[in-house]
Amino acid sequence: MSEIADKVKKIVVEHLGVEESKVTPEASFIDDLGADSLDTVELVMAFEEAFNVEIPEDAAEKITTVKDAIDYIEKQKAA
Amino acid sequence: MFRLDGKTALVTGASGGIGSAIAKTLHAQGARVVLSGTREAVIRELAEELGEGAFYAAANLSEPSEAATLIAKAEEVAGAPLDILVNNAGLTRDTLALRMKDEDWNQVLNVDLAAPFRLCRAAFKGMLRRRAGRIINIASVIGTTGNAGQANYAAAKAGMVGMSKSLAQEAGSRGVTVNVVAPGFIVTPMTDALPEAQKEKLLASIPLARLGKPEDVASAVLYLASDEAQWVTGTTLHVNGGMVMA
C-alpha cells in the first residue's frame, strides 16, 4: 500500500473511530463506516490539511469511498 | 447550576457596555474569558480588572482575515480550546434608506453578519470535533421589528437569526448549540441622552417599565452558555422587558 493510502486509512480510523480492518478500499464512508454528511465534510477537510491539497466541492461530493479519496489525492500529488 | 468552571469563552465587542457585562458574568461563573475588541487598551484594562482567568485578543472584525484567525488567537492566549463563543461585536451606520450609501450597508452587513459567520465557522471546526460547544449570537429587537433609519442593521440582525437556525441544524448531532439573544433598549449613554418626553414614550412601550441593564442581557447569555441549556438550540431569547413578544 502506498504512503498516501496508509495516511488516508489512518485519518479515517481516527476520525470515524472505526476498526482498522473495516477500512478497506471499497468501504463507503456513509454505508459501511457509519459516517454522516458532516463526517464526510470533516474528512475532506482533514485530507486537505494532511496532504496540503485543495478539494473543491464538486470533487468532494464524488469521494464516497476510501479508494475514491486515495485516488483523488494521488492524482493531485502526481500533478 | 450555571457554573462554567473549566470552560473557555470568547466575547467579541467586550469593550462595550453589554460585552463587558457578558465577560464579567461568564468570568464570575468560573469561565476563562478572552475579551476581544478593536481598542486594545480598553480590553487589556478590563482583563486586568477581572484578574486571573481573563485574557484579551484585539481584533478588527471588519477585516475578514482577522475574524477568521481570532478563534485561534483566543485559544492561544487562553491556553485552552474554545467552549463558548459570544458574537457580541456590532456597529450601526444609521440613516434613512434614501440617504444610505452602499458603503453604510456593506460595512454593517460585514461587521454585524459576515464577521459573526466567519467566527462561527472557525469555532465550529474544533467544537464539532470535540462534540461540545456553545455559540451565542447577540442580535437585537430591531431584527424583529425593523426600524426607520436602520435598514442595514435590521437586515444584519434578522440575518443573524436565520444563520443561527441553520448552524444549529448543522451542529446539533455533535452536541454543539447555536442560539441568539435579542436585547431591547438597554441603558447606554445614548439612551441617557434622550429628551425626557421621548424617554417617557419609550418606557410606556415596555411592560416591565424600565430600560434594560447590560446584566439582563448577560444573564440570558449565561443561561445559553451553561450545561443546563444543553437541549436548547436554534432559538432566540428576547430580552426586552416585554416590549416585543415574538
Short mmCIF file of C-alpha atoms in Angstrom, two decimals:
data_model
loop_
_atom_site.label_atom_id
_atom_site.label_comp_id
_atom_site.label_asym_id
_atom_site.label_seq_id
_atom_site.Cartn_x
_atom_site.Cartn_y
_atom_site.Cartn_z
CA MET A 1 0.00 0.00 0.00
CA SER A 2 1.24 3.47 -0.84
CA GLU A 3 2.18 6.04 1.74
CA ILE A 4 -0.86 8.10 0.77
CA ALA A 5 -3.17 5.12 1.20
CA ASP A 6 -1.75 4.44 4.65
CA LYS A 7 -2.23 8.02 5.72
CA VAL A 8 -5.80 8.17 4.37
CA LYS A 9 -6.65 5.00 6.24
CA LYS A 10 -5.19 6.37 9.44
CA ILE A 11 -7.21 9.59 9.14
CA VAL A 12 -10.42 7.61 8.52
CA VAL A 13 -9.78 5.34 11.52
CA GLU A 14 -9.03 8.30 13.75
CA HIS A 15 -11.88 10.44 12.59
CA LEU A 16 -14.68 7.89 12.43
CA GLY A 17 -13.45 5.78 15.33
CA VAL A 18 -13.79 2.54 13.36
CA GLU A 19 -11.72 -0.68 13.36
CA GLU A 20 -8.77 -0.52 11.00
CA SER A 21 -9.82 -3.81 9.40
CA LYS A 22 -13.08 -2.25 8.27
CA VAL A 23 -11.34 0.49 6.33
CA THR A 24 -10.97 -1.42 3.07
CA PRO A 25 -10.55 0.43 -0.25
CA GLU A 26 -14.13 -0.37 -1.23
CA ALA A 27 -15.61 0.75 2.09
CA SER A 28 -18.14 3.57 1.72
CA PHE A 29 -17.83 6.23 4.39
CA ILE A 30 -21.57 6.52 4.85
CA ASP A 31 -22.85 3.00 4.08
CA ASP A 32 -20.07 0.91 5.61
CA LEU A 33 -18.30 3.12 8.12
CA GLY A 34 -21.25 4.86 9.74
CA ALA A 35 -20.35 8.41 8.72
CA ASP A 36 -22.96 11.13 8.38
CA SER A 37 -22.79 14.05 5.96
CA LEU A 38 -20.96 16.22 8.48
CA ASP A 39 -18.35 13.47 8.96
CA THR A 40 -17.69 13.36 5.23
CA VAL A 41 -17.13 17.12 5.15
CA GLU A 42 -14.80 16.89 8.13
CA LEU A 43 -12.94 14.01 6.48
CA VAL A 44 -12.40 16.00 3.31
CA MET A 45 -11.11 18.91 5.38
CA ALA A 46 -8.79 16.55 7.25
CA PHE A 47 -7.45 15.22 3.93
CA GLU A 48 -6.91 18.75 2.67
CA GLU A 49 -4.94 19.62 5.75
CA ALA A 50 -2.92 16.41 5.92
CA PHE A 51 -1.94 16.37 2.26
CA ASN A 52 -1.90 20.10 1.66
CA VAL A 53 -4.28 19.84 -1.29
CA GLU A 54 -7.47 21.68 -2.12
CA ILE A 55 -10.50 19.51 -2.78
CA PRO A 56 -13.24 21.59 -4.43
CA GLU A 57 -16.88 20.99 -3.58
CA ASP A 58 -17.77 19.09 -6.78
CA ALA A 59 -14.80 16.75 -6.35
CA ALA A 60 -15.54 16.27 -2.65
CA GLU A 61 -19.06 15.12 -3.48
CA LYS A 62 -17.64 12.28 -5.57
CA ILE A 63 -15.39 11.00 -2.80
CA THR A 64 -17.62 8.41 -1.18
CA THR A 65 -15.22 5.51 -0.56
CA VAL A 66 -11.74 5.10 0.86
CA LYS A 67 -10.45 4.33 -2.64
CA ASP A 68 -12.05 7.48 -4.07
CA ALA A 69 -10.11 9.52 -1.54
CA ILE A 70 -6.81 7.76 -2.19
CA ASP A 71 -7.19 8.02 -5.97
CA TYR A 72 -8.05 11.71 -5.85
CA ILE A 73 -5.16 12.64 -3.58
CA GLU A 74 -2.67 10.50 -5.53
CA LYS A 75 -3.76 12.24 -8.73
CA GLN A 76 -3.36 15.68 -7.15
CA LYS A 77 0.03 14.82 -5.76
CA ALA A 78 1.24 13.43 -9.10
CA ALA A 79 0.11 16.51 -11.00
CA MET B 1 -26.40 25.50 38.38
CA PHE B 2 -24.99 27.69 35.62
CA ARG B 3 -21.36 27.25 36.67
CA LEU B 4 -18.79 27.45 33.88
CA ASP B 5 -15.73 26.13 35.70
CA GLY B 6 -13.13 24.74 33.32
CA LYS B 7 -14.79 26.36 30.29
CA THR B 8 -13.17 28.88 27.99
CA ALA B 9 -15.21 31.68 26.42
CA LEU B 10 -14.55 34.36 23.81
CA VAL B 11 -16.60 37.56 23.90
CA THR B 12 -16.32 39.96 20.96
CA GLY B 13 -17.10 43.61 21.41
CA ALA B 14 -16.04 43.25 25.03
CA SER B 15 -15.17 46.92 25.41
CA GLY B 16 -18.82 47.97 25.12
CA GLY B 17 -21.40 48.06 27.90
CA ILE B 18 -23.17 44.81 27.01
CA GLY B 19 -19.98 42.99 26.01
CA SER B 20 -18.16 43.83 29.22
CA ALA B 21 -21.17 42.75 31.32
CA ILE B 22 -21.23 39.41 29.46
CA ALA B 23 -17.50 38.93 30.02
CA LYS B 24 -17.81 39.75 33.73
CA THR B 25 -20.75 37.40 34.21
CA LEU B 26 -19.12 34.43 32.46
CA HIS B 27 -15.90 35.08 34.39
CA ALA B 28 -17.76 35.28 37.70
CA GLN B 29 -19.28 31.86 36.96
CA GLY B 30 -15.83 30.33 36.64
CA ALA B 31 -15.04 30.55 32.93
CA ARG B 32 -11.72 31.66 31.49
CA VAL B 33 -12.70 34.59 29.35
CA VAL B 34 -10.96 36.09 26.35
CA LEU B 35 -12.06 39.66 25.72
CA SER B 36 -11.89 40.91 22.17
CA GLY B 37 -12.36 44.38 20.76
CA THR B 38 -10.76 46.89 18.47
CA ARG B 39 -9.49 49.12 21.27
CA GLU B 40 -6.66 47.10 22.77
CA ALA B 41 -6.04 49.46 25.71
CA VAL B 42 -9.66 49.16 26.85
CA ILE B 43 -9.88 45.37 26.71
CA ARG B 44 -6.46 45.00 28.31
CA GLU B 45 -7.57 47.17 31.21
CA LEU B 46 -10.81 45.22 31.59
CA ALA B 47 -8.94 41.90 31.51
CA GLU B 48 -6.58 43.20 34.21
CA GLU B 49 -9.56 44.30 36.28
CA LEU B 50 -11.07 40.82 36.09
CA GLY B 51 -7.74 39.28 37.06
CA GLU B 52 -6.95 35.61 36.90
CA GLY B 53 -8.59 33.70 34.08
CA ALA B 54 -9.15 36.81 31.96
CA PHE B 55 -7.26 37.38 28.73
CA TYR B 56 -7.53 39.71 25.76
CA ALA B 57 -7.09 39.47 22.00
CA ALA B 58 -7.56 42.60 19.93
CA ALA B 59 -9.15 42.22 16.50
CA ASN B 60 -10.62 44.44 13.84
CA LEU B 61 -13.56 42.33 12.70
CA SER B 62 -14.14 44.41 9.57
CA GLU B 63 -11.04 42.63 8.24
CA PRO B 64 -12.10 39.13 7.06
CA SER B 65 -8.66 37.70 7.86
CA GLU B 66 -8.76 38.96 11.45
CA ALA B 67 -12.20 37.45 12.01
CA ALA B 68 -11.00 34.14 10.58
CA THR B 69 -7.97 33.95 12.85
CA LEU B 70 -9.44 35.33 16.08
CA ILE B 71 -10.55 31.92 17.34
CA ALA B 72 -7.03 30.50 17.09
CA LYS B 73 -5.63 33.65 18.69
CA ALA B 74 -8.08 33.40 21.60
CA GLU B 75 -7.26 29.74 22.17
CA GLU B 76 -3.60 30.63 22.18
CA VAL B 77 -3.85 33.37 24.81
CA ALA B 78 -6.20 31.32 26.99
CA GLY B 79 -4.14 28.17 26.52
CA ALA B 80 -7.26 26.07 26.05
CA PRO B 81 -9.73 25.13 23.31
CA LEU B 82 -12.80 27.33 22.99
CA ASP B 83 -16.05 26.09 24.56
CA ILE B 84 -18.17 29.23 24.32
CA LEU B 85 -18.30 31.89 21.59
CA VAL B 86 -20.32 35.06 22.15
CA ASN B 87 -20.67 37.14 18.99
CA ASN B 88 -21.49 40.48 20.53
CA ALA B 89 -19.48 42.95 18.43
CA GLY B 90 -21.51 45.15 16.14
CA LEU B 91 -21.85 48.64 14.83
CA THR B 92 -24.51 50.91 13.36
CA ARG B 93 -24.49 53.36 10.45
CA ASP B 94 -27.99 54.77 10.78
CA THR B 95 -29.64 56.79 8.08
CA LEU B 96 -32.85 56.67 6.09
CA ALA B 97 -32.71 54.38 3.07
CA LEU B 98 -32.88 57.30 0.64
CA ARG B 99 -29.58 58.54 2.02
CA MET B 100 -27.97 55.19 2.78
CA LYS B 101 -24.80 54.62 0.81
CA ASP B 102 -23.64 51.18 -0.31
CA GLU B 103 -20.71 51.71 1.99
CA ASP B 104 -23.02 52.11 5.02
CA TRP B 105 -24.90 49.00 4.03
CA ASN B 106 -21.81 46.91 3.34
CA GLN B 107 -19.96 47.93 6.46
CA VAL B 108 -22.82 47.00 8.78
CA LEU B 109 -23.52 43.70 6.99
CA ASN B 110 -19.81 42.89 7.05
CA VAL B 111 -19.18 43.53 10.73
CA ASP B 112 -22.59 42.54 12.13
CA LEU B 113 -23.31 39.47 9.99
CA ALA B 114 -20.34 38.27 7.92
CA ALA B 115 -17.85 38.54 10.79
CA PRO B 116 -20.02 36.51 13.18
CA PHE B 117 -20.36 33.89 10.44
CA ARG B 118 -16.59 33.77 9.99
CA LEU B 119 -16.16 33.34 13.74
CA CYS B 120 -18.82 30.61 13.90
CA ARG B 121 -17.18 28.78 11.01
CA ALA B 122 -13.77 28.90 12.65
CA ALA B 123 -15.16 27.87 16.05
CA PHE B 124 -17.17 25.02 14.50
CA LYS B 125 -14.04 23.21 13.42
CA GLY B 126 -12.88 22.46 16.93
CA MET B 127 -16.29 22.32 18.57
CA LEU B 128 -17.65 19.70 16.16
CA ARG B 129 -14.53 17.59 16.63
CA ARG B 130 -14.77 17.84 20.42
CA ARG B 131 -18.51 17.17 20.35
CA ALA B 132 -19.22 20.17 22.57
CA GLY B 133 -19.66 23.89 22.24
CA ARG B 134 -21.93 26.85 22.77
CA ILE B 135 -22.39 29.72 20.37
CA ILE B 136 -24.48 32.71 21.40
CA ASN B 137 -25.09 35.41 18.83
CA ILE B 138 -26.24 38.80 20.06
CA ALA B 139 -28.90 40.21 17.74
CA SER B 140 -31.42 42.95 18.51
CA VAL B 141 -35.13 43.59 18.85
CA ILE B 142 -34.65 45.71 15.72
CA GLY B 143 -34.06 42.49 13.76
CA THR B 144 -37.64 41.52 14.63
CA THR B 145 -39.43 44.86 14.38
CA GLY B 146 -37.32 46.80 11.88
CA ASN B 147 -36.65 50.46 12.49
CA ALA B 148 -36.70 53.52 10.29
CA GLY B 149 -33.12 54.53 9.60
CA GLN B 150 -31.71 51.09 10.32
CA ALA B 151 -32.38 49.01 7.19
CA ASN B 152 -28.78 47.78 7.25
CA TYR B 153 -28.70 46.97 10.96
CA ALA B 154 -32.15 45.31 10.94
CA ALA B 155 -31.13 43.17 7.94
CA ALA B 156 -27.92 42.07 9.64
CA LYS B 157 -29.65 41.20 12.92
CA ALA B 158 -32.55 39.37 11.24
CA GLY B 159 -29.95 37.59 9.11
CA MET B 160 -28.18 36.51 12.23
CA VAL B 161 -31.32 34.71 13.41
CA GLY B 162 -31.66 32.73 10.15
CA MET B 163 -27.95 31.96 10.15
CA SER B 164 -28.07 30.71 13.73
CA LYS B 165 -31.00 28.40 12.98
CA SER B 166 -29.09 26.89 10.05
CA LEU B 167 -25.91 26.45 12.05
CA ALA B 168 -27.91 24.91 14.90
CA GLN B 169 -29.22 22.28 12.48
CA GLU B 170 -25.75 21.56 11.12
CA ALA B 171 -24.14 21.16 14.54
CA GLY B 172 -26.91 19.55 16.54
CA SER B 173 -25.75 15.97 16.02
CA ARG B 174 -22.45 16.94 17.66
CA GLY B 175 -23.94 18.44 20.78
CA VAL B 176 -22.98 21.97 19.72
CA THR B 177 -25.73 24.55 20.25
CA VAL B 178 -26.25 27.86 18.48
CA ASN B 179 -28.68 30.39 19.91
CA VAL B 180 -29.49 34.07 19.75
CA VAL B 181 -30.08 36.66 22.45
CA ALA B 182 -32.03 39.67 21.16
CA PRO B 183 -31.78 42.64 23.52
CA GLY B 184 -34.27 45.50 23.52
CA PHE B 185 -33.48 49.01 24.74
CA ILE B 186 -30.55 48.86 27.12
CA VAL B 187 -29.31 51.76 29.25
CA THR B 188 -26.39 53.38 27.42
CA PRO B 189 -25.01 56.91 27.16
CA MET B 190 -27.16 57.18 24.02
CA THR B 191 -30.45 56.34 25.72
CA ASP B 192 -29.42 58.52 28.70
CA ALA B 193 -29.20 61.48 26.37
CA LEU B 194 -32.76 61.12 25.05
CA PRO B 195 -35.11 64.02 25.81
CA GLU B 196 -37.43 63.38 28.77
CA ALA B 197 -40.61 63.20 26.63
CA GLN B 198 -39.07 60.62 24.33
CA LYS B 199 -37.84 58.61 27.31
CA GLU B 200 -41.36 58.53 28.75
CA LYS B 201 -42.79 57.36 25.45
CA LEU B 202 -40.20 54.61 25.24
CA LEU B 203 -40.92 53.44 28.78
CA ALA B 204 -44.66 53.37 28.07
CA SER B 205 -43.99 50.76 25.38
CA ILE B 206 -42.17 48.44 27.80
CA PRO B 207 -44.46 46.36 30.04
CA LEU B 208 -41.70 45.90 32.61
CA ALA B 209 -41.48 49.70 32.74
CA ARG B 210 -37.75 50.23 32.70
CA LEU B 211 -34.87 50.12 30.26
CA GLY B 212 -32.71 47.01 30.27
CA LYS B 213 -29.40 46.73 32.06
CA PRO B 214 -26.37 45.13 30.40
CA GLU B 215 -26.60 42.49 33.17
CA ASP B 216 -30.08 41.49 31.96
CA VAL B 217 -28.51 40.51 28.65
CA ALA B 218 -25.51 38.87 30.32
CA SER B 219 -27.76 36.59 32.39
CA ALA B 220 -29.52 35.35 29.27
CA VAL B 221 -26.15 34.63 27.66
CA LEU B 222 -25.03 32.79 30.77
CA TYR B 223 -28.05 30.51 30.65
CA LEU B 224 -27.48 29.61 26.99
CA ALA B 225 -23.76 29.04 27.65
CA SER B 226 -24.41 26.69 30.55
CA ASP B 227 -24.77 22.91 30.63
CA GLU B 228 -28.33 23.47 31.80
CA ALA B 229 -29.25 24.75 28.32
CA GLN B 230 -27.99 21.62 26.57
CA TRP B 231 -31.37 20.87 24.96
CA VAL B 232 -31.94 24.39 23.66
CA THR B 233 -30.71 25.26 20.18
CA GLY B 234 -31.69 27.46 17.24
CA THR B 235 -33.83 29.66 19.41
CA THR B 236 -33.92 33.39 20.08
CA LEU B 237 -34.20 34.58 23.65
CA HIS B 238 -35.83 38.02 23.66
CA VAL B 239 -34.58 40.22 26.48
CA ASN B 240 -36.60 43.38 26.04
CA GLY B 241 -38.85 43.91 29.06
CA GLY B 242 -41.81 42.65 27.06
CA MET B 243 -41.64 45.44 24.51
CA VAL B 244 -41.92 42.94 21.65
CA MET B 245 -43.28 39.47 22.28
CA ALA B 246 -42.03 37.45 19.34
#
